[in-house]
């Protein structure tokens, strides 16, 4: 068999040409194209992950203290309750409400789709810590309303009642978690360094002061002292301190109205005022109910008293057609008074663990099932906004499960 030297082959096949019959290699992508493809893949992958599996959130307010602290970073599972199909598909990826660093809307409402939930491996249960789209924001579509995090104290069909700050579900006392907080007045005639140290050690923070420490007041009723929120363990600690004269637990008595009226005496917070004649005049944040949580398929008879509590469900959350409200507050459908109503989805009642410092269902009502985002499962990072450089990270909270 004849052979050919390498030099002869190169003479007949100059550099860059391929042998006869050989496949022509594809043209290599340029660096800009390669980077573009990589970024596109990363955006699609990240969007799918945060939609269907887990999403990271941060805690900006103290409404769940001491269970969750300001500066905690969480992973929220979409797998527990099942991911929702997008209601607002025309949206800049990886944004929520606005484009990063601007006030420009990141979505268009030109297309609004029905929302469906894919199967999950759990349902929302009593005492789950849940992230949801807050339902009272009428200026955004449901899936882009602000994310809130609270504890689900009552599920669909439950009867909820609050008596002197204690929650009852179906007539039985609900569990009180050790990190829950209530408001107290700490009577301290003379401030001292030991008290300031104790505030730091007990995790008692006032987020409206530069250093995070509570400030001393001079109450006409209780004398000099500090208005603070604290856990039962902190209460026991301060009870034993010699510089504390007394501790007054601050609860609103039955029947006493407050500056911010509760739902449904104010039926459509923040767009309405308290009704001139309250349907439930004895209710406040510490004494509330009994109130049944609406359940899918349940039919209720509408009365003058209960219409305010179902108003948003019928007129807004369940997308009914032909619904109007007349001057007397009656709900009409196609011009005729609506005397009964059957609920199309389940609802939930959410409360913050910081019971006297939480804007929750006591003030704006039920959370629809289609507003549920996911279950808080893990704290992966925690940053103390008042910590020094060496103590900025709360190392003892890293990778803690959320209970």
CSV table of C-alpha atoms in Angstrom, one decimal:
chain,number,residue,atom,x,y,z
A,1,UNK,CA,0.0,0.0,0.0
A,2,UNK,CA,1.4,3.4,-1.0
A,3,UNK,CA,2.1,5.9,1.7
A,4,UNK,CA,2.4,9.7,1.6
A,5,UNK,CA,4.8,11.8,3.5
A,6,UNK,CA,3.4,14.5,5.8
A,7,UNK,CA,5.1,17.2,3.7
A,8,UNK,CA,3.3,16.0,0.6
A,9,UNK,CA,0.0,15.9,2.4
A,10,UNK,CA,0.5,19.5,3.6
A,11,UNK,CA,1.3,20.6,0.0
A,12,UNK,CA,-2.0,19.2,-1.2
A,13,UNK,CA,-4.0,20.2,1.8
A,14,UNK,CA,-3.1,23.7,3.0
A,15,UNK,CA,-3.8,24.7,6.6
A,16,UNK,CA,-7.5,25.3,7.3
A,17,UNK,CA,-8.8,22.9,4.7
A,18,UNK,CA,-10.4,19.6,5.6
A,19,UNK,CA,-9.8,16.2,3.9
A,20,UNK,CA,-12.3,15.2,1.3
A,21,UNK,CA,-15.4,13.6,2.8
A,22,UNK,CA,-14.5,14.9,6.4
A,23,UNK,CA,-17.3,16.8,8.3
A,24,UNK,CA,-17.0,20.6,8.3
A,25,UNK,CA,-16.4,21.7,11.9
A,26,UNK,CA,-18.9,24.2,13.3
A,27,UNK,CA,-17.8,27.8,13.7
A,28,UNK,CA,-16.9,28.5,17.2
A,29,UNK,CA,-19.0,31.0,19.2
A,30,UNK,CA,-17.5,34.4,19.9
A,31,UNK,CA,-16.9,35.4,23.6
A,32,UNK,CA,-19.8,37.8,23.6
A,33,UNK,CA,-22.2,35.0,22.4
A,34,UNK,CA,-20.8,32.6,24.9
A,35,UNK,CA,-21.3,35.0,27.8
A,36,UNK,CA,-24.8,35.8,26.5
A,37,UNK,CA,-25.8,32.1,26.4
A,38,UNK,CA,-24.3,31.5,29.9
A,39,UNK,CA,-26.2,34.5,31.4
A,40,UNK,CA,-29.5,33.5,29.7
A,41,UNK,CA,-29.1,29.9,31.0
A,42,UNK,CA,-28.4,31.2,34.5
A,43,UNK,CA,-31.4,33.6,34.5
A,44,UNK,CA,-33.7,30.8,33.3
A,45,UNK,CA,-32.3,28.3,35.9
A,46,UNK,CA,-32.6,30.8,38.7
A,47,UNK,CA,-36.1,31.8,37.8
A,48,UNK,CA,-37.2,28.1,37.7
A,49,UNK,CA,-35.5,27.3,41.0
A,50,UNK,CA,-37.1,30.3,42.9
A,51,UNK,CA,-40.5,29.6,41.3
A,52,UNK,CA,-40.7,25.8,41.9
A,53,UNK,CA,-38.4,24.9,44.8
A,54,UNK,CA,-36.8,27.4,47.2
A,55,UNK,CA,-36.5,31.2,47.4
A,56,UNK,CA,-34.4,33.4,49.7
A,57,UNK,CA,-36.0,36.1,51.8
A,58,UNK,CA,-34.9,38.5,54.5
A,59,UNK,CA,-36.7,39.7,57.7
A,60,UNK,CA,-37.0,43.5,57.7
A,61,UNK,CA,-39.4,44.1,60.6
A,62,UNK,CA,-39.7,42.7,64.2
A,63,UNK,CA,-43.3,41.4,63.9
A,64,UNK,CA,-42.1,37.7,64.3
A,65,UNK,CA,-39.6,38.3,67.1
A,66,UNK,CA,-38.2,36.4,68.8
A,67,UNK,CA,-38.9,33.5,66.5
A,68,UNK,CA,-37.4,35.4,63.6
A,69,UNK,CA,-35.1,38.5,64.1
A,70,UNK,CA,-34.6,41.5,61.9
A,71,UNK,CA,-31.6,40.6,59.7
A,72,UNK,CA,-32.4,36.9,59.5
A,73,UNK,CA,-32.1,35.4,55.9
A,74,UNK,CA,-34.4,32.5,55.2
A,75,UNK,CA,-35.0,29.8,52.7
A,76,UNK,CA,-38.7,29.5,51.9
A,77,UNK,CA,-39.9,26.2,50.4
A,78,UNK,CA,-42.3,26.2,47.5
A,79,UNK,CA,-42.4,22.4,47.5
A,80,UNK,CA,-44.3,22.1,50.8
A,81,UNK,CA,-47.6,23.7,49.6
A,82,UNK,CA,-46.8,23.4,45.8
A,83,UNK,CA,-45.7,26.2,43.5
A,84,UNK,CA,-48.2,28.5,41.9
A,85,UNK,CA,-48.5,29.1,38.2
A,86,UNK,CA,-47.7,32.8,37.4
A,87,UNK,CA,-50.7,35.1,37.3
A,88,UNK,CA,-48.6,38.0,35.8
A,89,UNK,CA,-46.4,36.4,33.1
A,90,UNK,CA,-45.1,39.7,31.7
A,91,UNK,CA,-42.4,40.5,34.2
A,92,UNK,CA,-38.7,41.2,34.3
A,93,UNK,CA,-37.1,38.0,35.6
A,94,UNK,CA,-35.8,37.9,39.2
A,95,UNK,CA,-37.7,41.1,40.2
A,96,UNK,CA,-40.7,41.8,42.4
A,97,UNK,CA,-42.8,44.9,41.8
A,98,UNK,CA,-40.0,47.2,40.6
A,99,UNK,CA,-36.7,47.0,38.7
A,100,UNK,CA,-33.7,46.8,40.9
A,101,UNK,CA,-32.6,50.1,42.4
A,102,UNK,CA,-35.5,52.0,40.8
A,103,UNK,CA,-39.2,52.8,41.3
A,104,UNK,CA,-40.0,51.6,37.8
A,105,UNK,CA,-42.6,48.8,37.6
A,106,UNK,CA,-41.0,45.5,36.6
A,107,UNK,CA,-44.3,44.0,35.2
A,108,UNK,CA,-47.2,44.6,32.9
A,109,UNK,CA,-50.8,43.7,33.7
A,110,UNK,CA,-51.7,43.5,30.0
A,111,UNK,CA,-52.0,39.7,30.5
A,112,UNK,CA,-53.5,38.3,33.7
A,113,UNK,CA,-53.9,34.5,33.9
A,114,UNK,CA,-55.8,32.3,36.3
A,115,UNK,CA,-53.7,31.0,39.2
A,116,UNK,CA,-53.3,27.3,39.8
A,117,UNK,CA,-51.2,25.5,42.4
A,118,UNK,CA,-49.1,22.4,41.5
A,119,UNK,CA,-49.2,19.5,44.0
A,120,UNK,CA,-47.1,19.9,47.1
A,121,UNK,CA,-46.3,17.4,49.8
A,122,UNK,CA,-48.1,19.2,52.6
A,123,UNK,CA,-51.0,21.6,53.3
A,124,UNK,CA,-50.9,24.7,55.4
A,125,UNK,CA,-51.2,23.6,59.0
A,126,UNK,CA,-51.8,25.4,62.3
A,127,UNK,CA,-48.7,27.1,63.5
A,128,UNK,CA,-46.7,26.9,60.3
A,129,UNK,CA,-44.6,29.9,59.6
A,130,UNK,CA,-45.8,31.0,56.2
A,131,UNK,CA,-44.8,33.6,53.5
A,132,UNK,CA,-47.7,35.0,51.6
A,133,UNK,CA,-48.6,38.0,49.4
A,134,UNK,CA,-50.4,40.4,51.7
A,135,UNK,CA,-54.0,40.6,50.4
A,136,UNK,CA,-54.9,44.2,51.2
A,137,UNK,CA,-52.6,45.7,48.5
A,138,UNK,CA,-55.1,46.4,45.7
A,139,UNK,CA,-52.5,48.3,43.6
A,140,UNK,CA,-50.6,45.2,42.6
A,141,UNK,CA,-51.7,41.9,41.1
A,142,UNK,CA,-52.1,39.1,43.7
A,143,UNK,CA,-48.8,37.3,42.8
A,144,UNK,CA,-46.8,40.5,43.1
A,145,UNK,CA,-48.1,41.9,46.3
A,146,UNK,CA,-45.7,42.5,49.1
A,147,UNK,CA,-44.4,39.4,50.8
A,148,UNK,CA,-45.3,39.0,54.5
A,149,UNK,CA,-44.3,36.3,56.9
A,150,UNK,CA,-46.5,35.3,59.9
A,151,UNK,CA,-47.6,32.3,61.8
A,152,UNK,CA,-50.8,30.6,60.6
A,153,UNK,CA,-52.8,30.4,63.8
A,154,UNK,CA,-56.1,29.2,62.1
A,155,UNK,CA,-56.8,27.2,58.9
A,156,UNK,CA,-60.0,27.0,56.9
A,157,UNK,CA,-63.0,25.9,58.9
A,158,UNK,CA,-61.4,26.7,62.3
A,159,UNK,CA,-63.1,28.9,64.8
A,160,UNK,CA,-60.6,31.4,66.2
A,161,UNK,CA,-60.9,33.5,69.4
A,162,UNK,CA,-58.5,35.6,71.4
A,163,UNK,CA,-59.1,36.1,75.1
A,164,UNK,CA,-56.7,38.4,76.9
A,165,UNK,CA,-53.9,37.7,74.3
A,166,UNK,CA,-54.4,33.9,74.5
A,167,UNK,CA,-55.4,32.4,71.2
A,168,UNK,CA,-58.1,29.7,71.2
A,169,UNK,CA,-58.8,27.4,68.2
A,170,UNK,CA,-62.1,25.5,68.2
A,171,UNK,CA,-62.5,26.3,71.9
A,172,UNK,CA,-59.0,25.0,73.0
A,173,UNK,CA,-56.0,27.1,73.9
A,174,UNK,CA,-53.4,27.3,71.1
A,175,UNK,CA,-49.8,26.5,71.7
A,176,UNK,CA,-47.7,29.4,72.9
A,177,UNK,CA,-44.2,29.2,71.5
A,178,UNK,CA,-41.3,30.1,73.9
A,179,UNK,CA,-40.0,32.9,71.5
A,180,UNK,CA,-43.3,34.7,71.4
A,181,UNK,CA,-43.3,38.3,72.7
A,182,UNK,CA,-45.8,40.5,74.4
A,183,UNK,CA,-45.6,44.2,75.5
A,184,UNK,CA,-44.7,45.2,79.1
A,185,UNK,CA,-43.9,48.3,81.0
A,186,UNK,CA,-40.6,47.8,83.0
A,187,UNK,CA,-40.7,50.1,86.0
A,188,UNK,CA,-37.1,51.3,86.6
A,189,UNK,CA,-36.7,54.4,88.7
A,190,UNK,CA,-33.0,54.8,87.8
A,191,UNK,CA,-31.3,53.6,84.6
A,192,UNK,CA,-28.0,51.9,85.0
A,193,UNK,CA,-25.3,50.0,83.0
A,194,UNK,CA,-26.6,46.7,84.2
A,195,UNK,CA,-30.0,47.3,82.7
A,196,UNK,CA,-28.4,48.3,79.3
A,197,UNK,CA,-26.3,45.1,79.4
A,198,UNK,CA,-29.4,43.0,80.2
A,199,UNK,CA,-31.3,44.5,77.3
A,200,UNK,CA,-28.5,43.4,74.9
A,201,UNK,CA,-28.1,39.9,76.5
A,202,UNK,CA,-31.9,39.3,76.4
A,203,UNK,CA,-32.2,40.5,72.8
A,204,UNK,CA,-34.5,43.4,73.6
A,205,UNK,CA,-34.2,45.9,70.8
A,206,UNK,CA,-35.8,49.3,70.0
A,207,UNK,CA,-35.4,49.7,66.2
A,208,UNK,CA,-36.3,53.4,66.3
A,209,UNK,CA,-33.2,54.4,68.2
A,210,UNK,CA,-29.6,54.8,66.8
A,211,UNK,CA,-28.1,52.2,69.1
A,212,UNK,CA,-31.0,49.8,69.3
A,213,UNK,CA,-31.5,50.3,73.0
A,214,UNK,CA,-34.9,51.1,74.6
A,215,UNK,CA,-35.3,54.7,75.9
A,216,UNK,CA,-36.6,55.6,79.3
A,217,UNK,CA,-40.1,57.1,79.5
A,218,UNK,CA,-41.9,58.8,82.4
A,219,UNK,CA,-45.5,57.4,82.4
A,220,UNK,CA,-48.1,59.3,84.3
A,221,UNK,CA,-49.7,56.0,85.3
A,222,UNK,CA,-46.6,53.8,85.9
A,223,UNK,CA,-43.8,56.2,86.6
A,224,UNK,CA,-40.3,56.1,85.0
A,225,UNK,CA,-39.5,53.0,83.0
A,226,UNK,CA,-39.3,51.3,79.6
A,227,UNK,CA,-42.0,50.1,77.2
A,228,UNK,CA,-40.6,46.9,75.7
A,229,UNK,CA,-41.6,43.6,74.0
A,230,UNK,CA,-40.1,40.5,75.5
A,231,UNK,CA,-40.4,36.7,75.8
A,232,UNK,CA,-41.7,34.9,79.0
A,233,UNK,CA,-38.0,33.9,79.7
A,234,UNK,CA,-37.0,37.6,79.7
A,235,UNK,CA,-40.0,38.4,81.9
A,236,UNK,CA,-38.8,35.9,84.5
A,237,UNK,CA,-35.2,37.3,84.3
A,238,UNK,CA,-36.2,40.9,84.9
A,239,UNK,CA,-38.5,39.9,87.7
A,240,UNK,CA,-35.4,38.8,89.7
A,241,UNK,CA,-33.4,42.0,89.1
A,242,UNK,CA,-33.1,44.4,92.0
A,243,UNK,CA,-33.2,47.5,89.9
A,244,UNK,CA,-36.7,46.6,88.5
A,245,UNK,CA,-39.5,48.0,90.7
A,246,UNK,CA,-42.3,46.1,88.8
A,247,UNK,CA,-43.4,44.8,85.5
A,248,UNK,CA,-46.9,45.6,84.1
A,249,UNK,CA,-48.2,43.4,81.3
A,250,UNK,CA,-49.9,45.6,78.8
A,251,UNK,CA,-53.2,44.2,77.6
A,252,UNK,CA,-56.3,45.9,76.1
A,253,UNK,CA,-59.4,45.2,78.2
A,254,UNK,CA,-62.5,43.6,76.6
A,255,UNK,CA,-64.6,46.3,74.9
A,256,UNK,CA,-61.9,49.0,74.9
A,257,UNK,CA,-61.5,50.5,71.4
A,258,UNK,CA,-58.0,51.3,70.1
A,259,UNK,CA,-56.5,53.8,67.7
A,260,UNK,CA,-56.3,51.2,65.0
A,261,UNK,CA,-59.6,49.4,64.7
A,262,UNK,CA,-59.6,45.6,64.0
A,263,UNK,CA,-61.1,43.7,61.2
A,264,UNK,CA,-64.0,43.6,60.3
A,265,UNK,CA,-64.9,46.7,62.3
A,266,UNK,CA,-62.6,48.3,59.7
A,267,UNK,CA,-63.6,46.1,56.8
A,268,UNK,CA,-61.1,47.1,54.1
A,269,UNK,CA,-57.8,48.3,55.7
A,270,UNK,CA,-56.1,50.6,54.6
A,271,UNK,CA,-58.7,51.9,52.1
A,272,UNK,CA,-61.6,52.3,54.6
A,273,UNK,CA,-62.3,53.8,58.0
A,274,UNK,CA,-63.9,52.1,61.0
A,275,UNK,CA,-67.6,51.6,60.5
A,276,UNK,CA,-69.8,54.1,62.4
A,277,UNK,CA,-71.6,51.2,64.0
A,278,UNK,CA,-69.1,48.5,64.7
A,279,UNK,CA,-70.5,45.0,63.9
A,280,UNK,CA,-68.4,43.6,66.8
A,281,UNK,CA,-67.9,46.5,69.2
A,282,UNK,CA,-66.1,44.4,71.9
A,283,UNK,CA,-63.3,43.3,69.7
A,284,UNK,CA,-59.7,44.5,69.9
A,285,UNK,CA,-56.2,43.0,69.3
A,286,UNK,CA,-56.2,41.2,72.7
A,287,UNK,CA,-59.9,40.1,72.7
A,288,UNK,CA,-61.1,39.0,69.3
A,289,UNK,CA,-63.7,36.7,68.0
A,290,UNK,CA,-65.1,34.1,67.9
A,291,UNK,CA,-64.6,34.1,64.1
A,292,UNK,CA,-64.9,31.2,61.7
A,293,UNK,CA,-62.3,31.0,59.0
A,294,UNK,CA,-64.0,30.5,55.5
A,295,UNK,CA,-63.6,27.1,53.9
A,296,UNK,CA,-63.9,26.1,50.2
A,297,UNK,CA,-67.5,24.9,49.5
A,298,UNK,CA,-68.9,26.4,52.7
A,299,UNK,CA,-72.1,28.5,52.2
A,300,UNK,CA,-72.9,31.4,54.6
A,301,UNK,CA,-76.0,33.5,54.9
A,302,UNK,CA,-75.2,37.2,54.5
A,303,UNK,CA,-76.5,39.5,57.2
A,304,UNK,CA,-75.9,43.1,58.1
A,305,UNK,CA,-73.5,42.1,60.8
A,306,UNK,CA,-71.3,39.6,58.8
A,307,UNK,CA,-71.3,41.3,55.4
A,308,UNK,CA,-68.2,43.4,56.3
A,309,UNK,CA,-66.1,40.3,57.1
A,310,UNK,CA,-66.9,38.7,53.7
A,311,UNK,CA,-66.9,42.0,51.7
A,312,UNK,CA,-63.3,41.6,50.2
A,313,UNK,CA,-63.8,37.9,49.6
A,314,UNK,CA,-66.8,38.5,47.4
A,315,UNK,CA,-65.9,41.7,45.7
A,316,UNK,CA,-62.2,41.2,45.2
A,317,UNK,CA,-60.5,37.9,46.1
A,318,UNK,CA,-62.8,35.5,44.2
A,319,UNK,CA,-63.2,37.5,41.0
A,320,UNK,CA,-67.0,37.5,40.9
A,321,UNK,CA,-68.7,39.3,38.1
A,322,UNK,CA,-71.6,41.8,38.4
A,323,UNK,CA,-70.8,42.6,42.1
A,324,UNK,CA,-71.5,46.1,43.5
A,325,UNK,CA,-72.1,47.5,46.9
A,326,UNK,CA,-74.9,49.9,47.5
A,327,UNK,CA,-75.0,53.0,49.8
A,328,UNK,CA,-76.1,50.9,52.8
A,329,UNK,CA,-73.3,48.4,52.5
A,330,UNK,CA,-75.4,45.6,51.0
A,331,UNK,CA,-73.6,43.4,48.4
A,332,UNK,CA,-75.5,43.2,45.1
A,333,UNK,CA,-75.0,40.8,42.1
A,334,UNK,CA,-76.4,42.0,38.8
A,335,UNK,CA,-78.4,44.6,40.8
A,336,UNK,CA,-80.0,42.0,43.1
A,337,UNK,CA,-79.2,41.7,46.9
A,338,UNK,CA,-76.9,38.7,47.6
A,339,UNK,CA,-78.4,36.8,50.5
A,340,UNK,CA,-75.9,33.8,50.6
A,341,UNK,CA,-72.5,33.0,49.3
A,342,UNK,CA,-70.4,29.8,48.7
A,343,UNK,CA,-66.6,30.2,49.1
A,344,UNK,CA,-64.5,29.2,46.1
A,345,UNK,CA,-61.2,28.7,48.0
A,346,UNK,CA,-59.8,28.2,51.5
A,347,UNK,CA,-58.7,31.0,53.8
A,348,UNK,CA,-56.2,31.4,56.7
A,349,UNK,CA,-55.7,33.6,59.7
A,350,UNK,CA,-52.1,34.9,60.3
A,351,UNK,CA,-50.6,36.5,63.4
A,352,UNK,CA,-47.1,37.7,64.2
A,353,UNK,CA,-45.3,36.1,67.2
A,354,UNK,CA,-44.6,39.7,68.4
A,355,UNK,CA,-48.3,39.9,69.3
A,356,UNK,CA,-48.4,43.7,70.1
A,357,UNK,CA,-46.1,44.8,67.3
A,358,UNK,CA,-47.6,43.0,64.3
A,359,UNK,CA,-49.9,44.2,61.5
A,360,UNK,CA,-51.7,40.9,60.8
A,361,UNK,CA,-55.1,39.3,60.1
A,362,UNK,CA,-56.5,40.9,63.2
A,363,UNK,CA,-56.4,44.2,61.3
A,364,UNK,CA,-56.8,43.3,57.6
A,365,UNK,CA,-58.6,39.9,57.6
A,366,UNK,CA,-58.2,36.5,55.9
A,367,UNK,CA,-55.4,35.3,53.6
A,368,UNK,CA,-56.7,33.6,50.5
A,369,UNK,CA,-55.2,30.2,49.5
A,370,UNK,CA,-54.0,31.6,46.2
A,371,UNK,CA,-51.9,34.2,48.0
A,372,UNK,CA,-49.8,31.6,49.9
A,373,UNK,CA,-46.2,31.6,48.7
A,374,UNK,CA,-44.4,28.9,50.8
A,375,UNK,CA,-43.2,27.7,54.1
A,376,UNK,CA,-40.2,29.2,56.0
A,377,UNK,CA,-37.9,26.3,56.7
A,378,UNK,CA,-34.3,27.5,57.4
A,379,UNK,CA,-32.3,30.5,58.6
A,380,UNK,CA,-29.1,30.4,56.4
A,381,UNK,CA,-27.7,33.7,57.6
A,382,UNK,CA,-28.4,36.3,60.3
A,383,UNK,CA,-27.0,39.8,60.5
A,384,UNK,CA,-27.4,42.0,63.6
A,385,UNK,CA,-28.1,45.6,62.4
A,386,UNK,CA,-26.7,46.9,65.6
A,387,UNK,CA,-23.7,44.5,66.0
A,388,UNK,CA,-20.1,45.6,66.0
A,389,UNK,CA,-17.7,44.5,63.2
A,390,UNK,CA,-16.8,41.3,65.1
A,391,UNK,CA,-20.3,40.5,66.3
A,392,UNK,CA,-22.2,41.5,63.1
A,393,UNK,CA,-23.1,37.9,62.3
A,394,UNK,CA,-25.3,36.0,64.7
A,395,UNK,CA,-23.3,32.7,64.4
A,396,UNK,CA,-25.7,30.8,66.8
A,397,UNK,CA,-28.6,31.3,64.3
A,398,UNK,CA,-27.0,30.0,61.2
A,399,UNK,CA,-28.7,26.9,59.7
A,400,UNK,CA,-31.4,26.9,62.3
A,401,UNK,CA,-34.7,25.4,61.3
A,402,UNK,CA,-37.8,27.6,61.6
A,403,UNK,CA,-40.4,26.4,64.1
